[in-house]
Coordinates of C-alpha atoms in Angstrom, one line a residue:
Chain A
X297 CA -29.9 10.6 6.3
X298 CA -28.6 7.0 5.5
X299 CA -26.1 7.1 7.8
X300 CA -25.9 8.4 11.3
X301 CA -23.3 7.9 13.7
X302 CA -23.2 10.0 17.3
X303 CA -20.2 9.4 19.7
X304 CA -19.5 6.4 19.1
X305 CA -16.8 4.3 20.8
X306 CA -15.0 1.0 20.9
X307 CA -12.3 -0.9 23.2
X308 CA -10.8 -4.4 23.2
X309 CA -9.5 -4.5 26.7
X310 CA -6.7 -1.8 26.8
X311 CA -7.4 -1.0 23.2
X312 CA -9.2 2.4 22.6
X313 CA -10.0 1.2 18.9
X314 CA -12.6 4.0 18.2
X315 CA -13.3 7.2 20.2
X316 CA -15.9 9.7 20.0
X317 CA -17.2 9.0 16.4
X318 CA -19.6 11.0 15.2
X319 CA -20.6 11.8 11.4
X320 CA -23.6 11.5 8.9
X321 CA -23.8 10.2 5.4
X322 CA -26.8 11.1 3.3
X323 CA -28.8 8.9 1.1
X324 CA -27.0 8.3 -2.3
X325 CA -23.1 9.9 -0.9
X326 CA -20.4 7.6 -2.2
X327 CA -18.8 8.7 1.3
X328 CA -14.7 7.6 2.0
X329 CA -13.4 6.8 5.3
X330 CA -9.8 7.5 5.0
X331 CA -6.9 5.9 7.4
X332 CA -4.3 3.4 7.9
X333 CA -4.1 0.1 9.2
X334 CA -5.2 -0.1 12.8
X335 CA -7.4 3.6 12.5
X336 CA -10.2 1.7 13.2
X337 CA -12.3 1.6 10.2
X338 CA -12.7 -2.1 10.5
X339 CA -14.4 -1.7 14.1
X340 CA -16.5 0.6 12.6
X341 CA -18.0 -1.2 9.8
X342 CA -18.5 -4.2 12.0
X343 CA -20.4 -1.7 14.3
X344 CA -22.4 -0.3 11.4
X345 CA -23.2 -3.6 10.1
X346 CA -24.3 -5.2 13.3
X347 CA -21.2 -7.4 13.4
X348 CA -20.2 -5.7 16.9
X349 CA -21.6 -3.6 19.6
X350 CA -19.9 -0.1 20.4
X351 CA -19.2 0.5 24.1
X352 CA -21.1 3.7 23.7
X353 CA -22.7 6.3 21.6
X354 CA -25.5 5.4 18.6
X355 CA -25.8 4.9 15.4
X356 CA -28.4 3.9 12.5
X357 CA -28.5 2.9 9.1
X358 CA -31.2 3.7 6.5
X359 CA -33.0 4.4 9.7
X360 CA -32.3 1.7 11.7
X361 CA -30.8 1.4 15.3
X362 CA -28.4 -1.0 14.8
X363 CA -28.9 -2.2 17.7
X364 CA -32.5 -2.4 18.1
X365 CA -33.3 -2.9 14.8
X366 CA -30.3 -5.1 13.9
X367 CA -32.4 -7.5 11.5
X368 CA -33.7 -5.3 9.5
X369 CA -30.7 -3.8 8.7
X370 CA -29.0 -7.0 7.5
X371 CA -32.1 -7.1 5.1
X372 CA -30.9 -3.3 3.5
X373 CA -27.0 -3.5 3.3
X374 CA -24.3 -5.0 2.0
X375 CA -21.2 -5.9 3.1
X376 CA -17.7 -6.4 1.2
X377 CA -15.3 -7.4 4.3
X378 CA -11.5 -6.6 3.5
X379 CA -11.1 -10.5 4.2
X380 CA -12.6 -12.3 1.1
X381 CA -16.5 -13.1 2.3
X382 CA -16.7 -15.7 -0.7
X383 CA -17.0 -19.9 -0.1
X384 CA -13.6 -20.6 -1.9
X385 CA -15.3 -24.3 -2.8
X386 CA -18.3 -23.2 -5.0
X387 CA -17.9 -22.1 -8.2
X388 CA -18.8 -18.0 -9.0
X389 CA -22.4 -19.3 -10.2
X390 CA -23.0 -21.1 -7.0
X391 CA -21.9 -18.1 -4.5
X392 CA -23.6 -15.8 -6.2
X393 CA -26.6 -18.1 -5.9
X394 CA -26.0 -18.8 -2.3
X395 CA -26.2 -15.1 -1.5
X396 CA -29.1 -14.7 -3.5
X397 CA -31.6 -17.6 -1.7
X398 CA -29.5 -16.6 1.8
X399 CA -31.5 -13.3 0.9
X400 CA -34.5 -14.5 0.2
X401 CA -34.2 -13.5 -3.9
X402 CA -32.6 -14.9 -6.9
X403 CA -30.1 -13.4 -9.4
X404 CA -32.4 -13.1 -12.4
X405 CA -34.7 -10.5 -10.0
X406 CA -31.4 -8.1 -9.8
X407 CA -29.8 -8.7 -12.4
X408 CA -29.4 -5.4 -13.8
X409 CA -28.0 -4.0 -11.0
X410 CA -24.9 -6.3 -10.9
X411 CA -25.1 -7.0 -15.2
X412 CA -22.2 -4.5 -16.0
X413 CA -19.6 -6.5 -13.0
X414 CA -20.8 -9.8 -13.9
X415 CA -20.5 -10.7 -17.5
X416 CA -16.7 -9.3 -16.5
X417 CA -16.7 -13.0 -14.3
X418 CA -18.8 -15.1 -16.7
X419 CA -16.6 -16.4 -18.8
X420 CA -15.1 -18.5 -15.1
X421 CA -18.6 -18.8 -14.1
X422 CA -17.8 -22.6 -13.1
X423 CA -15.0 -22.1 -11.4
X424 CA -14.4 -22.3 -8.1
X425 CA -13.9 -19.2 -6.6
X426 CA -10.5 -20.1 -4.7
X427 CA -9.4 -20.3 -8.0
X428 CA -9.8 -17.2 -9.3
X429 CA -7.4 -14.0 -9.6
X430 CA -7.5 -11.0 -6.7
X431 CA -8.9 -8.8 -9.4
X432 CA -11.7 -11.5 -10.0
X433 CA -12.6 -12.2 -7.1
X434 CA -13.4 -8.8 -5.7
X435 CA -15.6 -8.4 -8.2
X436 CA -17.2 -11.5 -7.2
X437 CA -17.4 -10.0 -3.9
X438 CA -19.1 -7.3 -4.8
X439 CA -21.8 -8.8 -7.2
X440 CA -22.7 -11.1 -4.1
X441 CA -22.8 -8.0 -1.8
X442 CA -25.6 -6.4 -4.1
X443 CA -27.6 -9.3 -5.0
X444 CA -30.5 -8.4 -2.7
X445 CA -30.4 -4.7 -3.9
X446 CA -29.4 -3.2 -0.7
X447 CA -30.0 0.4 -0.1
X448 CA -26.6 1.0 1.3
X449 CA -23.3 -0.7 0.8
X450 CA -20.5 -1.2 3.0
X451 CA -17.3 -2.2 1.6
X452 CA -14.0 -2.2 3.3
X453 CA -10.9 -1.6 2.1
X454 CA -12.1 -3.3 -1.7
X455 CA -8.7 -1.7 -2.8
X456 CA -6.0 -3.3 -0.8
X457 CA -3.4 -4.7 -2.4
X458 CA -5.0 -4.2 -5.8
X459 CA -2.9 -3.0 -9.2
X460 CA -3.7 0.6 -9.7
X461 CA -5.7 -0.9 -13.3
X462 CA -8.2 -2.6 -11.3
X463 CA -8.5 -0.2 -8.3
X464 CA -8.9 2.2 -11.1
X465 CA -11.6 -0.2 -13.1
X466 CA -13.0 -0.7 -9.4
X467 CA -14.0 2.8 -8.7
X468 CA -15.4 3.2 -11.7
X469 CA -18.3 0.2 -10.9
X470 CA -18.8 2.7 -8.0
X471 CA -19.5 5.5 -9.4
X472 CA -22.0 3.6 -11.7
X473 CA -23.3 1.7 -8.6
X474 CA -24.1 5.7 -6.6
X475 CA -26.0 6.6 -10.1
X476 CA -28.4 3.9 -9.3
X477 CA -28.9 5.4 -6.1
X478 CA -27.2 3.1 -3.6
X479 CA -25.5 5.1 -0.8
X480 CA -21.8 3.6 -0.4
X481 CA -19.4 3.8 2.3
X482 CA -15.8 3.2 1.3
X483 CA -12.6 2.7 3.6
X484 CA -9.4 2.9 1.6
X485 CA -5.7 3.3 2.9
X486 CA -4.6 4.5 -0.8
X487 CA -4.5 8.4 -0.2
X488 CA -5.5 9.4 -4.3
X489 CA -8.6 7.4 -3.9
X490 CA -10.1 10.0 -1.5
X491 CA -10.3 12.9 -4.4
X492 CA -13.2 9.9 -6.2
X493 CA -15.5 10.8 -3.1
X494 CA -18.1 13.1 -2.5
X495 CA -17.1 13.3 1.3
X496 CA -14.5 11.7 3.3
X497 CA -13.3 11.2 6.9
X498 CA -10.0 11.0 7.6
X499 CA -9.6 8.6 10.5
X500 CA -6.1 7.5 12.6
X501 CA -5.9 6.2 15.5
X502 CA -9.5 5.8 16.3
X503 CA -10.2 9.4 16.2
X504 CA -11.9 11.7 13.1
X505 CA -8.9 13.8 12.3
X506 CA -11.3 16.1 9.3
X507 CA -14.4 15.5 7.2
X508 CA -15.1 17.5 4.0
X509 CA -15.8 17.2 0.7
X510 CA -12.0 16.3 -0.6
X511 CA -11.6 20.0 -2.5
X512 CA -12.4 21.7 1.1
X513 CA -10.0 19.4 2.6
X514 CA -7.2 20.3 0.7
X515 CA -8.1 23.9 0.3
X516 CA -8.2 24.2 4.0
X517 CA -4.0 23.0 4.5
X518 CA -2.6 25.6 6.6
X519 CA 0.8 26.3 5.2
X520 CA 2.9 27.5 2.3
X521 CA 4.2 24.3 0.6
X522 CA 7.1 23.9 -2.0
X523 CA 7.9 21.4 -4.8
X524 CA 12.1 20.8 -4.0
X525 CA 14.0 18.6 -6.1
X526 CA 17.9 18.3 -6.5
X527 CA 20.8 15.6 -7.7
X528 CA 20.5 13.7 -5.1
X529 CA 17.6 12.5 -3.5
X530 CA 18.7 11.0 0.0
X531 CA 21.1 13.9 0.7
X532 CA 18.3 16.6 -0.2
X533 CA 16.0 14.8 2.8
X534 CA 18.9 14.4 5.1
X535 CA 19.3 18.4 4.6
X536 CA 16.0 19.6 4.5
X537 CA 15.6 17.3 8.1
X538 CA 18.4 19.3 9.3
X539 CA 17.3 22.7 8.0
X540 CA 16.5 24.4 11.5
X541 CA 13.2 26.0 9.9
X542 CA 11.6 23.1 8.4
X543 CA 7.9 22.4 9.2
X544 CA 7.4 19.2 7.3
X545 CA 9.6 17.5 5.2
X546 CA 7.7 14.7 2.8
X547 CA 9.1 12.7 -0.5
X548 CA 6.3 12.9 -2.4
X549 CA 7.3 11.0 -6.3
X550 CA 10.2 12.9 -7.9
X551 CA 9.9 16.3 -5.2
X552 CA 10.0 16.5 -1.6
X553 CA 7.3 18.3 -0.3
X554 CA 8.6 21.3 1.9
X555 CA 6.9 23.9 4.6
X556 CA 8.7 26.0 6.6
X557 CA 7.6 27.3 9.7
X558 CA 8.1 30.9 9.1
X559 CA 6.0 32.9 7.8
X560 CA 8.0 35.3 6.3
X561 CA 9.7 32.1 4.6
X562 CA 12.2 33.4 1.5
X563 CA 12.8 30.7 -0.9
X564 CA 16.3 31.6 -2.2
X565 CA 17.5 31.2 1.8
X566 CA 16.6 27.8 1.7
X567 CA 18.2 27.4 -2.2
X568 CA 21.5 29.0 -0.6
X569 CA 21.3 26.6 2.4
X570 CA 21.0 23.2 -0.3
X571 CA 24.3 25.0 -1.8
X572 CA 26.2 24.9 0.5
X573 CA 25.4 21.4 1.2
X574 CA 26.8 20.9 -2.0
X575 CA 23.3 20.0 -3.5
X576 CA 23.5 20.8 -7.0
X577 CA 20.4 20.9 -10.0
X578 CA 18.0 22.4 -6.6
X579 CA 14.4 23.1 -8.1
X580 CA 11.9 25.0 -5.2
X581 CA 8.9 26.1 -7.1
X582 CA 5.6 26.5 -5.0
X583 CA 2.9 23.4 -5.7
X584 CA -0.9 22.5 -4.4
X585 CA -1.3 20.3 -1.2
X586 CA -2.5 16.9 -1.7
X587 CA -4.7 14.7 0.6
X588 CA -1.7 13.0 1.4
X589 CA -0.4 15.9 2.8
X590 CA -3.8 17.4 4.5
X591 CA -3.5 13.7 6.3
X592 CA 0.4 14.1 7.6
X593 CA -0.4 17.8 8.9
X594 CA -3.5 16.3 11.1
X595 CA -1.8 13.1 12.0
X596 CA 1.4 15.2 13.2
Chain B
X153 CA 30.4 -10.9 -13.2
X154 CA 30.7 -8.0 -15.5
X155 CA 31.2 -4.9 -14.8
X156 CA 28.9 -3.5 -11.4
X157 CA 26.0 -5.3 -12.2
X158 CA 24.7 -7.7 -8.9
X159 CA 21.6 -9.1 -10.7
X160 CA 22.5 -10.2 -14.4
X161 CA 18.6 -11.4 -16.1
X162 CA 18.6 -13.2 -19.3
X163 CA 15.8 -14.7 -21.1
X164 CA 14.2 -16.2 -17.6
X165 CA 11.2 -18.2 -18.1
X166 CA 8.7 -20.0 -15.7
X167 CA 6.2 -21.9 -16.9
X168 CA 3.6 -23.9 -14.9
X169 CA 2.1 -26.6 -17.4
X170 CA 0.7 -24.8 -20.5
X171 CA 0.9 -21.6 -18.8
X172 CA 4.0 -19.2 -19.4
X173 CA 3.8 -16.9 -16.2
X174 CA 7.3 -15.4 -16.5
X175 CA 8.0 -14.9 -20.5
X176 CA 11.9 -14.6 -21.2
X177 CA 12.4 -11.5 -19.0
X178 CA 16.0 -9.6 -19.6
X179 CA 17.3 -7.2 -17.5
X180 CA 20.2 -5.6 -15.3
X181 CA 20.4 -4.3 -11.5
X182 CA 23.3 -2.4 -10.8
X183 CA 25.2 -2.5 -6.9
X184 CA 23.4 0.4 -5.2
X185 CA 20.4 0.9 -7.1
X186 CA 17.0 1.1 -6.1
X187 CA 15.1 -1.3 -8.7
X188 CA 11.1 -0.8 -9.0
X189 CA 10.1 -4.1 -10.2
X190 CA 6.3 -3.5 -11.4
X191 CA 3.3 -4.8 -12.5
X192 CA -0.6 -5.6 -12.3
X193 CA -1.1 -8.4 -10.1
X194 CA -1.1 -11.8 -11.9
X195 CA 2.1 -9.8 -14.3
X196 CA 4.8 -12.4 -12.6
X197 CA 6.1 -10.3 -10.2
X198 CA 6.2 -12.6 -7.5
X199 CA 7.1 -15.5 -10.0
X200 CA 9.8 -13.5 -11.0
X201 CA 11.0 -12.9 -7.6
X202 CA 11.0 -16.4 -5.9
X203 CA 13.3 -17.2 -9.1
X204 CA 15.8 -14.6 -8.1
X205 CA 15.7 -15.1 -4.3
X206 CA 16.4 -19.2 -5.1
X207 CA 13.5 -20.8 -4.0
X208 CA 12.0 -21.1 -7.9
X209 CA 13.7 -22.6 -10.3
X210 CA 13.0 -21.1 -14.0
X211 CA 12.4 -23.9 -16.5
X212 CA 15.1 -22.0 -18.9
X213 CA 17.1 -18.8 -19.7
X214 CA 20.1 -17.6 -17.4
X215 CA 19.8 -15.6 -13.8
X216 CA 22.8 -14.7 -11.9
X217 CA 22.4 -12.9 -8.4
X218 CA 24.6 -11.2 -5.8
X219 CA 27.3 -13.2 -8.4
X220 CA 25.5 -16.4 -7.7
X221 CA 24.0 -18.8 -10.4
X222 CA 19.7 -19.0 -10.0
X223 CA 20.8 -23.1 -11.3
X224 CA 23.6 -24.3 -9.8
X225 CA 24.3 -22.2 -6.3
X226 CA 20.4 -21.3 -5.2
X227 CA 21.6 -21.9 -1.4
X228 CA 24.8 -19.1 -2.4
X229 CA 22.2 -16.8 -3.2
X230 CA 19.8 -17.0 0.2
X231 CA 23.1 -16.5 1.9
X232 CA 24.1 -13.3 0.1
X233 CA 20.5 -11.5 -0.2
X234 CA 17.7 -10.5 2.4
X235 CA 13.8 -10.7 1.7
X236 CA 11.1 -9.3 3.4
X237 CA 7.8 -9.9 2.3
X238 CA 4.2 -8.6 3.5
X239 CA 2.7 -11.5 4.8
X240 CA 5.3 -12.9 6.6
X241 CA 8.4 -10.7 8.3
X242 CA 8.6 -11.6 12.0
X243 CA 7.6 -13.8 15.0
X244 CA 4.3 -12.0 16.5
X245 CA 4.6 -14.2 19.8
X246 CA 8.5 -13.7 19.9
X247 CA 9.7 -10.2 21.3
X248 CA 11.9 -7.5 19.2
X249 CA 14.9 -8.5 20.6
X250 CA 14.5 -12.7 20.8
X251 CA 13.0 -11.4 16.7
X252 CA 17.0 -10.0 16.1
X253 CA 18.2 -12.7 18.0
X254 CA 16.5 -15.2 16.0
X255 CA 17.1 -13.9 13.0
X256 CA 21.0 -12.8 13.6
X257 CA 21.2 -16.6 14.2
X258 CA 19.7 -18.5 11.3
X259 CA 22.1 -16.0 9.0
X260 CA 25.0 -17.3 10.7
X261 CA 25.9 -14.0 12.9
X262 CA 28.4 -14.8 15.9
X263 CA 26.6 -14.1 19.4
X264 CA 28.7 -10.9 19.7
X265 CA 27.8 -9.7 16.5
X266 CA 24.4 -10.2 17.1
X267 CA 24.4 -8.3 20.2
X268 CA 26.1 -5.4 18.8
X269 CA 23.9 -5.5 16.0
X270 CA 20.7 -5.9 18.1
X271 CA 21.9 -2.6 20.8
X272 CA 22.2 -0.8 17.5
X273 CA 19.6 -1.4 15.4
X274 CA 17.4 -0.8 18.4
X275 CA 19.0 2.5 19.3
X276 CA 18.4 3.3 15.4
X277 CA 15.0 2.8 15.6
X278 CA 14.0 3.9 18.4
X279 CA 12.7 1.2 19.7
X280 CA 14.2 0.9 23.4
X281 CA 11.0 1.0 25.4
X282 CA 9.3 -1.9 23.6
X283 CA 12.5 -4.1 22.8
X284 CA 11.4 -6.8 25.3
X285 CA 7.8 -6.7 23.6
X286 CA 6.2 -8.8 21.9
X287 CA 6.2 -8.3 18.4
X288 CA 2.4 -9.0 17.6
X289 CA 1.7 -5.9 20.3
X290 CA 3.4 -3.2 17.8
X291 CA 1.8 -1.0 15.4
X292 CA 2.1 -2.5 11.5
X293 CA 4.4 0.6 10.6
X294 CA 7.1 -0.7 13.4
X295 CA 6.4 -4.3 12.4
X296 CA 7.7 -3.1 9.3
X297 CA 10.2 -0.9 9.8
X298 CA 11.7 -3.6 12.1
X299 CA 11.1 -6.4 9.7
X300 CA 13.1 -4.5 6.9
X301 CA 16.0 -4.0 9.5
X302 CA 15.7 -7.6 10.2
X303 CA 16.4 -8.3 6.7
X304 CA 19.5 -6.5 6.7
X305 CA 20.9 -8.1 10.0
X306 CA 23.8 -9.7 7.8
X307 CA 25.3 -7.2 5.6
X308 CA 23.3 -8.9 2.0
X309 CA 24.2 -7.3 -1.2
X310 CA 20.8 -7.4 -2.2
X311 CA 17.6 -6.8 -0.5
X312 CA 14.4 -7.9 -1.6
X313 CA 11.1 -6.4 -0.6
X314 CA 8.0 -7.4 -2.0
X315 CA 5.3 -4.6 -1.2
X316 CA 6.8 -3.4 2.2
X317 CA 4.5 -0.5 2.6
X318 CA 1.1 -2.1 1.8
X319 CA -1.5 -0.4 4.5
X320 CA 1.0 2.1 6.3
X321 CA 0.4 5.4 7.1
X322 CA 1.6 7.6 4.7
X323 CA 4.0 9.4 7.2
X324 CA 6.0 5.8 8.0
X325 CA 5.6 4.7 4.5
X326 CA 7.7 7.9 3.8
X327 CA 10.0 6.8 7.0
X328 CA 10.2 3.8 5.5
X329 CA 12.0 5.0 2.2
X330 CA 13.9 7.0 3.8
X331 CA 15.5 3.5 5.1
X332 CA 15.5 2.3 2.2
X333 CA 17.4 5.1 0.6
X334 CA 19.6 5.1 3.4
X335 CA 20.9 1.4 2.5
X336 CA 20.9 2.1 -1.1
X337 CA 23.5 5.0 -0.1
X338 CA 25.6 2.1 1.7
X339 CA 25.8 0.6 -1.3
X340 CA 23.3 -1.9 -0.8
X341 CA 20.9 -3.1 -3.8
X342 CA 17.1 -2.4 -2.9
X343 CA 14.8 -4.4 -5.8
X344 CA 11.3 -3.7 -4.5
X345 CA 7.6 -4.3 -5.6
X346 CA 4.8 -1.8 -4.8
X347 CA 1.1 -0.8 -5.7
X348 CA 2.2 2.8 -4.8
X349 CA 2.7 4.7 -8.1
X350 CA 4.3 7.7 -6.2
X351 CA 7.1 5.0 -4.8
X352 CA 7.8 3.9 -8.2
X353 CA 9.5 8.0 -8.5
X354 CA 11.3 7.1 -5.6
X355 CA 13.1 4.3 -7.3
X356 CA 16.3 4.8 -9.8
X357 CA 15.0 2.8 -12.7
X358 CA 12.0 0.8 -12.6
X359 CA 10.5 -1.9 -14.7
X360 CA 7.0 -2.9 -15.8
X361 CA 5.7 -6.7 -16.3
X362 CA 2.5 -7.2 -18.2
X363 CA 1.4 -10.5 -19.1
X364 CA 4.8 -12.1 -17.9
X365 CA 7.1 -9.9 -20.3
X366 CA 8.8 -6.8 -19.2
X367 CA 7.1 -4.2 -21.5
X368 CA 9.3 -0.9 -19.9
X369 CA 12.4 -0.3 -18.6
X370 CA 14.2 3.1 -17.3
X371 CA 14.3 6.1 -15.2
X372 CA 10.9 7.4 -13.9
X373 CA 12.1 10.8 -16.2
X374 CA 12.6 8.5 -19.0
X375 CA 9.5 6.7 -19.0
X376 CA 7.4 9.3 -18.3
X377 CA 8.5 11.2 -21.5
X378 CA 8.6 7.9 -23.8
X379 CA 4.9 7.6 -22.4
X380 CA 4.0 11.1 -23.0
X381 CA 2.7 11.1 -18.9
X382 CA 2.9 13.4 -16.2
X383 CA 3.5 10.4 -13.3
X384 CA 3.9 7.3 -12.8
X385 CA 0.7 6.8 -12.3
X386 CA -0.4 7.3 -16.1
X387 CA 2.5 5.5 -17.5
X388 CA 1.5 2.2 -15.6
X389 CA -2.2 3.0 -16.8
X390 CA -1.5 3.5 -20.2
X391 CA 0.9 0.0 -20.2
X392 CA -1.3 -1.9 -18.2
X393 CA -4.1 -1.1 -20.3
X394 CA -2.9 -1.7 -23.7

């Protein structure tokens, strides 16, 4: 088990930021902890990285107690904050440097494990790193965060704010980086992401809402869900909110995402209803949940 | 201004030195539409934008918003459109209510009408238990939900939001459009950014900027078939990429 986490909690005076965590990640998982702002997955990683002590409950990482044990598990992980970790006044050369001595090893040992990310930054090797693009410096961020080959990696929230052409280019140095045998956990607010992982949490609030391998998660939405489109988007959700039967109503793209919380639920009722709210070009075809929606239905 | 259009786009360029970050950009945003203005970051967007909310000016081409010149009448413009941005929306140390207050007052807004306005927008949201609270104490989907209110305390034509859902959960972000569609049906114009593809479907035509030119322009239908994609998602992939 790389990592182990048994009730765990966390509060900031009033703030309940975690409650009752408990989950395990085993060695090489590219494991997702799924939530919004303010879930708690910060608190967490700051727990699991020996930033912060929980109020209660245990946890260890590639064996460690974190908090007995807390040096030596600074010496096996790494850590990508969502906050840029990087000294905006050295160049890319010198911070990866600096993390490399910091760690007691130097670039050239390593090299391989980080070759495919770097030679991407090279070229602005000189620059300093305050200079570079969001796209260039994460990856930055995470050469410096495997410098010292670290058996598990932390990295929170790498994705934020990021063009889906780099988060897409992102998780593909991932999955690269888990075929070299590094266990990684990833917190990510963007929904799709999830499906890349072998496992994830979902996590709102400060509470574990599901974990499961994403295909379990999805398979395991309770209700019937329709596709429904029409001519007019805003009046379709204004109906469908009023619609006395509705479960859930959700835009989701070019459909809304419909349940109904019959169970003897008849299609062509609902079509007849969109009628007569003189709704014209109405579409209600049956379609697949999504994370997305798995989240909405536990968050509820 | 012709016709319905309430942003008229024409050859804009920005450059900074050498460097040509918006690249003679042409388009039209018509009253009521919902705009998706896209692009990988480092495109222009935000270039783009501070050009057309007045606090850029372009170093050539022509830009006329909410029937305001981008040259000659940049002040016009701030007067006439509302912009809410990520970083910044609202005072954290400042309650809801002194927040409307605040805000009601630097657009001009008589004290009446920024009472009314204030009982109302409250009432709308919801918010009547934490309307003397401060701000920094709400949950980021409030914040925002709040903040994009805010920015249509005085009646713009336009409202510009750049990435208003960044971080939400995905049951507020969908509250959120549902705001947003609600203006639009007002007849107010909503041109906003996002990194969400499944938003960009939301929108009625969208627009994407690599390397500081707008390479497509149309429906979410219409793009998806010229790009031979099945969502959003793909097209911007297959642009982006080249």
């Amino acid at each position: 088990m790389s990592i182990s986490i048994s009730h765990i909690s966390k509060s900031y005076k009033k703030v309940s930021a975690l409650k009752d965590i408990s989950f395990e990640v085993e060695a090489g998982e590219l494991f997702g902890l799924i939530g919004p702002d303010g879930a708690g997955k910060t608190t967490l990683f700051r727990i699991l990285t020996t930033l912060l002590i929980a109020n209660e409950g245990a946890a260890t990482v590639a064996g460690f107690d974190v908090v007995a044990d807390y040096k030596n598990i600074r010496k096996s992980v790494g850590y990508m904050p969502g906050k840029f970790s990087l000294y905006q006044d050295l160049t890319v050369a010198e911070n990866l440097n600096f993390f490399a001595t910091i760690f007691g090893t130097t670039v050239e040992e390593n090299y391989d494990l980080i070759k495919d990310i770097y030679v991407q930054i090279e070229p602005f090797k000189d620059r300093r790193a305050g200079k570079l693009s969001g796209g260039m410096k994460q990856k930055l961020a995470l050469c410096c965060a495997l410098i010292h080959k670290p058996k598990v990696l932390f990295l929170d929230e790498p994705t934020t704010g990021v063009d889906p052409v780099s988060r897409k280019e992102f998780w593909e140095m991932l999955k690269r980086l888990q075929l070299k045998g590094i266990t990684i956990l990833v917190s990510t607010p963007y929904m799709d992401e999830a499906a890349l992982c072998d496992r994830i949490a979902l996590i709102q609030d400060g509470k574990i809402l599901e974990i499961d391998t994403p295909e379990a998660i999805v398979r395991h939405y309770p209700k019937a869900i329709y596709n429904v489109k029409a001519n007019n988007m805003y009046q379709l959700i204004k109906s469908l909110n009023d619609y006395e039967h509705n479960h859930s109503v959700y835009p989701f793209g070019e459909y809304v995402h419909y349940t109904d919380s019959r169970t003897d639920f008849n299609p062509k009722e609902l079509f007849q209803y969109l009628e007569s709210n003189n709704l014209s070009a109405i579409e209600i075809e049956p379609t697949v949940a999504t994370i997305e929606d798995t989240f909405m239905e536990l968050a509820k | 201004m012709i016709n319905n259009n309430v942003i008229h786009v024409e050859g804009l360029t920005k450059m900074f030195g050498d460097f040509t970050a918006v690249d003679a950009i042409t388009f039209d945003v018509k009253k009521g539409e919902i705009f998706g203005f896209l692009g990988a970051n480092g495109a222009g967007k935000t270039t783009a934008m501070k050009m057309l909310i007045g606090i850029s000016k372009p170093t050539s081409g022509k830009a006329n918003v909410a029937g305001f010149d981008v040259f000659t009448h940049a002040e016009d413009i701030k007067k006439n459109i509302g912009y809410m941005s990520q970083k910044f929306a609202l005072y954290d140390d400042l309650t809801v209510k002194e927040n409307i207050t605040f805000f009601g007052g630097i657009y001009g807004l008589t004290r009446t009408r920024i009472k009314e306005k204030s009982e109302a927008l409250i009432e709308e949201l919801g918010l009547e238990n934490v309307a003397t609270k401060l701000v920094g104490s709400l949950p980021l989907g409030w914040k925002q939900k709040l903040s994009f209110s805010v920015a249509l305390l005085h009646d713009p034509k336009i409202v510009f939001l750049d990435e208003p859902t960044g971080g939400v959960d995905p049951i507020t972000r969908r509250q959120f459009w549902e705001m947003i569609y609600k203006a639009s049906h007002q007849g107010t114009t909503v041109f906003v950014t996002t990194h969400y593809m499944d938003e960009a479907e939301y929108c009625d035509r969208v627009s994407i900027m690599v390397n500081g030119k707008i390479e497509a322009l149309d429906t979410p239908k219409k793009l998806k078939e010229q790009f031979k994609a099945t969502n959003m998602n793909d097209v911007f992939l297959k642009l982006a990429r080249g």
